[in-house]
XYZ file of C-alpha atoms in Angstrom:
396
model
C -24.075 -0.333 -10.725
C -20.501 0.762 -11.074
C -18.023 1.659 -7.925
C -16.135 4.539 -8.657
C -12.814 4.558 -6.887
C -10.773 7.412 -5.569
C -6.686 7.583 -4.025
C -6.140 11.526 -3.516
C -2.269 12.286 -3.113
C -1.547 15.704 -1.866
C -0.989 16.790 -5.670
C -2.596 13.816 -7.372
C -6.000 11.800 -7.851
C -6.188 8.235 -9.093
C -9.403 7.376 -10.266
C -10.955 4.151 -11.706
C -14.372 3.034 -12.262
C -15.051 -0.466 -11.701
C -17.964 -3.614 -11.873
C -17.167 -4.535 -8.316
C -18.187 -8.134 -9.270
C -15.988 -8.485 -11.628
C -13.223 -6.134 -11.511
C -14.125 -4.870 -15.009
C -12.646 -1.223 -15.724
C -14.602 0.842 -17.507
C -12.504 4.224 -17.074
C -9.379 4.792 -15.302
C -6.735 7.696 -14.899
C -4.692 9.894 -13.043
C -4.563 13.494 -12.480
C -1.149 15.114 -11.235
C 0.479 18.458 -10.344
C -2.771 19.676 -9.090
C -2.772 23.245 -8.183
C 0.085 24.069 -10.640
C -0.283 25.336 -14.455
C 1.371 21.684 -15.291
C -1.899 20.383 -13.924
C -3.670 17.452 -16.204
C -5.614 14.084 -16.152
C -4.860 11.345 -18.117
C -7.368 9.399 -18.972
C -7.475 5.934 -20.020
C -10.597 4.350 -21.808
C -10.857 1.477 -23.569
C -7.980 0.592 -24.482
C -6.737 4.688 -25.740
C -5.340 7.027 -23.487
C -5.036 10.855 -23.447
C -4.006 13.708 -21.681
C -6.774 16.450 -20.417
C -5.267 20.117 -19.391
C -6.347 21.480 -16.145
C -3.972 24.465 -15.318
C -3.957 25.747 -12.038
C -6.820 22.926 -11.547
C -7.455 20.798 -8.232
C -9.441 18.284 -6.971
C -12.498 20.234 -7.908
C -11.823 20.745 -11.512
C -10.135 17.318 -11.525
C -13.506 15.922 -10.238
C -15.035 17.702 -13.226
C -13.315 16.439 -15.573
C -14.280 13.173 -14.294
C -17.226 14.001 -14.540
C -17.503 14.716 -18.397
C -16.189 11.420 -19.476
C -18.317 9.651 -17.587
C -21.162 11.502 -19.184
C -19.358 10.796 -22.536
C -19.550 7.174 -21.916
C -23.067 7.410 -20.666
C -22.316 6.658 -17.208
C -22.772 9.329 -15.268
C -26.049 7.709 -13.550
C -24.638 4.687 -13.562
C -22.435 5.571 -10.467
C -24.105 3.970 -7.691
C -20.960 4.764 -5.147
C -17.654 6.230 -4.574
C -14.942 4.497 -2.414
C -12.255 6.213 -0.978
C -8.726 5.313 -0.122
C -8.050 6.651 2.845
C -4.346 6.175 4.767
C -5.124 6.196 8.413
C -8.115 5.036 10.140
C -6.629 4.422 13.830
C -8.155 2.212 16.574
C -11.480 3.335 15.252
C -11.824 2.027 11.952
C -11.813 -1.802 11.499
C -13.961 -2.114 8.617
C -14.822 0.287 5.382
C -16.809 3.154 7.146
C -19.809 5.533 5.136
C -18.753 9.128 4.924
C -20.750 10.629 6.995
C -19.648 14.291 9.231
C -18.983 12.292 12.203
C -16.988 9.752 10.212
C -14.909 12.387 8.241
C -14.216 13.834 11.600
C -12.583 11.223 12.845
C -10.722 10.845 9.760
C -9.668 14.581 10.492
C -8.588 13.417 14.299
C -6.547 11.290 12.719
C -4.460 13.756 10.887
C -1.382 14.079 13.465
C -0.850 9.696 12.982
C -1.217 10.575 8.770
C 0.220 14.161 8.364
C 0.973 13.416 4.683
C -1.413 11.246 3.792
C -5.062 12.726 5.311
C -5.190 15.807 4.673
C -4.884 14.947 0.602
C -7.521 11.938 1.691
C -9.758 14.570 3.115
C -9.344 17.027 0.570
C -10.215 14.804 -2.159
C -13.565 13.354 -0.051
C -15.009 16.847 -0.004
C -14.257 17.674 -3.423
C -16.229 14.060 -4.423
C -18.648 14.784 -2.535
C -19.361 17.982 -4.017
C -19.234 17.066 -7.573
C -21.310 12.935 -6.493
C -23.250 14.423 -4.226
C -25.953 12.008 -4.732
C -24.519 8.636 -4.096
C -22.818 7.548 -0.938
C -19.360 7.726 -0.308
C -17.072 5.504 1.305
C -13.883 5.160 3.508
C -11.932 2.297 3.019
C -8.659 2.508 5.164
C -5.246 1.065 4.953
C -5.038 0.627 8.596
C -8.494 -1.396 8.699
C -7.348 -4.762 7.718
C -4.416 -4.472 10.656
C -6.718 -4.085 13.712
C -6.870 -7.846 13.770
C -3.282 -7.631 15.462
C -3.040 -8.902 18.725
C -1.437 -6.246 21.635
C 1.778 -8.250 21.753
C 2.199 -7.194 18.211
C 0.867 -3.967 18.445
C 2.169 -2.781 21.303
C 5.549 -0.112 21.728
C 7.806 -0.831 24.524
C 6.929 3.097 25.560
C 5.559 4.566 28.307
C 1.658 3.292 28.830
C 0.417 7.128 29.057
C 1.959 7.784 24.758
C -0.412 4.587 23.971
C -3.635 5.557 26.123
C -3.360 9.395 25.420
C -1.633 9.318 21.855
C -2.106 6.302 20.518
C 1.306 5.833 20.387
C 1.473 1.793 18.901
C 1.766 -0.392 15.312
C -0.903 0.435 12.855
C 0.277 -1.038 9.916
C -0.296 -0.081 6.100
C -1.214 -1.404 2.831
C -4.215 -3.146 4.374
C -5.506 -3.329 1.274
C -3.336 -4.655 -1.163
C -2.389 -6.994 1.735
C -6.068 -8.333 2.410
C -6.517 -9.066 -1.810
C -3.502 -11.079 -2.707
C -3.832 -13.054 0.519
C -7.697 -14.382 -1.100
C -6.138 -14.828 -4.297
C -2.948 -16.607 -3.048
C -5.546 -18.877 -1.251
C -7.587 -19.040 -5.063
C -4.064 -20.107 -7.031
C -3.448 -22.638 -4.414
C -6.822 -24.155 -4.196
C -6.688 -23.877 -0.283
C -9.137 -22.216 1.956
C -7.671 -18.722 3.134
C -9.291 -19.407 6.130
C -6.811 -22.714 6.625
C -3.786 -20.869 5.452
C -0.694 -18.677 7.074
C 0.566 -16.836 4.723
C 3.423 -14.145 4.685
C 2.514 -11.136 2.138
C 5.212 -8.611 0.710
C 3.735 -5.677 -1.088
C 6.786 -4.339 -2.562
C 6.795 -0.758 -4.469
C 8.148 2.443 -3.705
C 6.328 1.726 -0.119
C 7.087 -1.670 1.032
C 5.631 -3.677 3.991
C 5.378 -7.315 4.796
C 1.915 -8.464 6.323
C 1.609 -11.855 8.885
C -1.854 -13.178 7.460
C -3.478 -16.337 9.442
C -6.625 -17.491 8.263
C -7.390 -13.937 6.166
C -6.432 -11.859 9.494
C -3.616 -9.917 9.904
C -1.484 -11.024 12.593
C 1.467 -8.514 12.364
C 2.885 -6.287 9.382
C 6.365 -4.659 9.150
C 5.363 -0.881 9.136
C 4.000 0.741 12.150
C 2.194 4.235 13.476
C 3.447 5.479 10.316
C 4.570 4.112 6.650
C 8.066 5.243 7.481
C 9.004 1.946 9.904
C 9.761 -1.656 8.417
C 11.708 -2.386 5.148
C 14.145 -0.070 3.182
C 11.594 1.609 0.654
C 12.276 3.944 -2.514
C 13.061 6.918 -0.430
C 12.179 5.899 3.078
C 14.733 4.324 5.724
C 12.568 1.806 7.279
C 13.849 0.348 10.487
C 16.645 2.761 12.184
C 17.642 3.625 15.964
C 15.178 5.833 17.493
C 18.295 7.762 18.505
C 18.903 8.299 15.072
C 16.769 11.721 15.179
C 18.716 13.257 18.290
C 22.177 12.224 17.291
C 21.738 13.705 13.454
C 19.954 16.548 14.662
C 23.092 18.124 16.958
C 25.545 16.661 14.695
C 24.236 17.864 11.386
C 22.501 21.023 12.699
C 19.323 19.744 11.500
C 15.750 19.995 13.474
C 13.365 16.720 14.229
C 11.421 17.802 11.352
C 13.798 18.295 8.788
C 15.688 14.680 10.271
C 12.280 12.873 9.465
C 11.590 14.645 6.277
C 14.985 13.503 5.223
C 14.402 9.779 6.133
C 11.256 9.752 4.608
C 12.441 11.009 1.461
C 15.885 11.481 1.063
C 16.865 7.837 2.239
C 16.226 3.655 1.566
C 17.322 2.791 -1.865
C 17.472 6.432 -2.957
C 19.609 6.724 -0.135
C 21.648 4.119 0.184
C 22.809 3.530 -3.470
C 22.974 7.577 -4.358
C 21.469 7.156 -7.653
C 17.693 6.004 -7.872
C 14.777 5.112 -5.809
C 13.898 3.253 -9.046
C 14.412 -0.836 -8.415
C 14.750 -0.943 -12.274
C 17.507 1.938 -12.861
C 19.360 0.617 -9.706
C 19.193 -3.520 -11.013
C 20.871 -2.404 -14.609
C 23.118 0.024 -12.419
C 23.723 -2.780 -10.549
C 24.622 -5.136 -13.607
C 27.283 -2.481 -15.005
C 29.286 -2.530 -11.321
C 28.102 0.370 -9.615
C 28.766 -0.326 -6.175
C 25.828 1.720 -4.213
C 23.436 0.108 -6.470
C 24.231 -2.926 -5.558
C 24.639 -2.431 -2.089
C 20.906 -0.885 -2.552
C 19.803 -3.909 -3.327
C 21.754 -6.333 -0.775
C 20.674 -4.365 1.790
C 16.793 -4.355 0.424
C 16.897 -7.889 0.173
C 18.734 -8.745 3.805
C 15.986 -6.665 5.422
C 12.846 -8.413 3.583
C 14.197 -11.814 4.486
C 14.698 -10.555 7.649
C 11.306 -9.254 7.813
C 9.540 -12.353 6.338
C 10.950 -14.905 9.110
C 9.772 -12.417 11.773
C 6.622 -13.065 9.928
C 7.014 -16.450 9.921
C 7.044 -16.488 14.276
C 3.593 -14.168 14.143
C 2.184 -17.167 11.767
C 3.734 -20.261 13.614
C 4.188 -21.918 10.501
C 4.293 -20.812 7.012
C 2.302 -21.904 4.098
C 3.394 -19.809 1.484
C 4.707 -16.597 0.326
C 3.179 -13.814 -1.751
C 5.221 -11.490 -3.462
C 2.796 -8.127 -4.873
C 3.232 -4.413 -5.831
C 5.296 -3.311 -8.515
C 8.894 -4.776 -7.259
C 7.119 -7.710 -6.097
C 5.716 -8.713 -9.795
C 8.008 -7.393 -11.667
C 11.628 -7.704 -10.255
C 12.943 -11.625 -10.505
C 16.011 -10.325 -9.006
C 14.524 -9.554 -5.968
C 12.433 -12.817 -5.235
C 15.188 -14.799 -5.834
C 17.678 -13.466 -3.974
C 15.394 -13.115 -1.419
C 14.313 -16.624 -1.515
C 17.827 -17.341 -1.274
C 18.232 -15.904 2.106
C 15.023 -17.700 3.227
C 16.355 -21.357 1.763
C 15.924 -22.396 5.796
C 12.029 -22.285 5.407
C 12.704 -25.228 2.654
C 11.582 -22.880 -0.662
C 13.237 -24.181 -3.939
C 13.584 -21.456 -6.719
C 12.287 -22.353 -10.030
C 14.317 -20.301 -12.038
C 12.649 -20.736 -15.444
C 8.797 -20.065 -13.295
C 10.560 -17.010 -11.724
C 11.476 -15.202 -15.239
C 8.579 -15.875 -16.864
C 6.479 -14.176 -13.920
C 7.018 -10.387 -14.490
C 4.696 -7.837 -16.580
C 1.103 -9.167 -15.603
C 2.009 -12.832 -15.147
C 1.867 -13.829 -11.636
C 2.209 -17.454 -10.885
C 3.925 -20.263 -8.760
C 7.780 -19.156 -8.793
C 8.655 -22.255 -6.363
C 9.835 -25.667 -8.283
C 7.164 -28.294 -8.265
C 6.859 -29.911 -4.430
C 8.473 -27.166 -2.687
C 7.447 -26.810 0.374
C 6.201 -23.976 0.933
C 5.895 -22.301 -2.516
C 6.382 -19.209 -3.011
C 4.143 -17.066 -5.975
C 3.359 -13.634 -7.233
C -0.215 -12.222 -6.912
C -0.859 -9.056 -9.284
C -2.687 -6.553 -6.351
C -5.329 -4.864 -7.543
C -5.686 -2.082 -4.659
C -9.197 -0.560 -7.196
C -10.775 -3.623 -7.355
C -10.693 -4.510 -3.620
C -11.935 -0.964 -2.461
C -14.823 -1.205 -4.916
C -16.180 -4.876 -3.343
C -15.694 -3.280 0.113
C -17.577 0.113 -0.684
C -20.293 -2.259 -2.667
C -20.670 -5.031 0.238
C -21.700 -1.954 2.900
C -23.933 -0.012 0.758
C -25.480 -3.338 -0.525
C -25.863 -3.883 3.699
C -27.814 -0.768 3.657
C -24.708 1.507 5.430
């Protein structure tokens, strides 16, 4: 039976339908500008892709259309679940979860810690269920894989009564991604994952860093919201909590329009004044511009930074995994990064290092060092369809 996978974006839905034992894709796409006259899917099916119209169209109609090319391919009854991505599970949620009311509830209780994020994730489980109404539906959560932390990582120097009334403390993101290179980083270097502490950096236009000790999370950079940790594409990461008060009297802005501006308005966007793009600002970078490259010096300081603080949640180090689409793709990046981190003994292989971009992940250490350093291609789909299959296959 195929899984068929779901991310809902507050004007977008990625979909993909996937073997869960083998990761095989049998249809994949992505519908954007919902609820606009721009709205359309694209489609992608073996091996051809094309562009459906929806105008005006949301996640119902973009459901639909789902719908009708799965009964193109003859796989409409083939569907034997649906897995959602869903951003923020709090303390509830350690493990995928089936959809039922009382789950989706406390996905909706959860809306004030995800106030981007689950709504869209909500939206997009009712409109599933609507249109799959008769296979079961599952929550897989990015904050799952990060209840492993321990309190002292967890934990806010804040008063007790903002933990215990508002759950006011670290989440952490990108469970997923995190969780799936970690087993195949343990795969590539024909070690147990349960015997292995591994540092993992999911690097895209969200960024986090994950401490991963024998397949648990230990500690991870971002917090009770995406917005703390590394410089991202257009968020600040890390800044001084007084930040919010100081730029709101001095700049005439309110908290709301401070954190809407350092969500999306700042990080490598930001700081170089030209791209949240880590391709545009590298060749920007190349010809001399000067905030592009301080863009990326100040990207790079902060994930070294982040990785040895890492390194102290792990106790030792046995590897790091670079992921996500800066992670695979950007050789600039991991080697000035390993750079910074030549203390923890990694030795760049330089020729290892170029050849790993565009799908080819791979050992980017030289031979012997210790510890090496690779790239893991994530595969975000693939994971959430072996976690919605292993709990319907446990009978929910």
């Amino acid at each position: 039976m195929w899984t068929l996978v779901v991310n809902c974006g507050s004007s977008s839905l990625k979909f993909a339908l996937l073997d869960p034992a083998t990761g095989e894709t049998a249809l994949a796409g992505l519908a954007e500008r919902l609820g606009t006259e721009a709205a359309s899917v694209r489609v992608d099916r073996g091996g051809e892709r094309r562009t459906v119209p929806l105008a005006g169209g949301g996640y119902p109609e973009a459901f639909g259309a789902v719908l009708a090319e799965l009964e193109a391919l003859g796989l409409r009854g083939e569907v034997g679940a649906v897995g959602h991505r869903v951003v923020h599970g709090g303390e509830r949620f350690s493990a995928p979860a089936c959809l039922t009311p009382e789950v989706l509830e406390a996905v909706r209780a959860c809306v004030p810690l995800a106030p981007l994020h689950n709504p869209a994730n909500i939206a997009g489980i009712e409109a599933a269920q609507s249109a799959f109404g008769d296979v079961p539906h599952v929550a897989v959560f990015d904050t799952a894989f990060h209840q492993t932390m321990p309190e002292v990582a967890y934990r806010y120097a804040v008063p007790e009564s903002w933990y215990r009334q508002h759950g006011v403390r670290r989440y952490g993101f990108h469970g997923t991604s995190h969780a799936f290179v970690a087993g195949e980083a343990a795969r590539l270097l024909g070690r147990p994952l349960e015997d292995l502490c591994l540092v993992t950096a999911h690097l895209g236009n969200g960024a986090s860093v994950c401490a991963v000790a024998g397949g648990r999370s230990m500690d991870s950079s971002m917090g009770l919201t995406p917005l703390e940790g590394l410089v991202m594409g257009t968020r600040s990461g890390d800044v001084d909590p007084g930040l919010h008060d100081y730029v709101a009297r001095q700049a005439g802005l309110s908290l709301t329009q401070v954190t809407a501006a350092l969500n999306k308005e700042s990080g490598l966007l930001g700081l170089s004044g030209l791209s949240n793009d880590m391709r545009e600002l590298e060749e920007a970078a190349g010809r001399g511009h000067p905030g592009a490259r301080l863009a990326l010096e100040v990207f790079v300081y902060r994930l070294a930074g982040a990785v040895a603080r890492m390194a102290v949640a792990l106790g030792r180090l046995d590897g790091l995994v670079f992921t996500g689409g800066i992670g695979e793709n950007s050789a600039a990046v991991r080697s000035a990064t390993l750079e910074r981190l030549g203390l923890f003994g990694f030795r760049l292989d330089p020729q290892a290092n170029a050849r790993a971009v565009r799908g080819q992940g791979g050992l980017v250490t030289a031979p012997g060092s210790q510890p090496p350093a690779l790239v893991v291609n994530t595969n975000e789909e693939w994971m959430i369809a072996r976690e919605t299959q292993r709990l319907v296959a446990g009978g929910l």
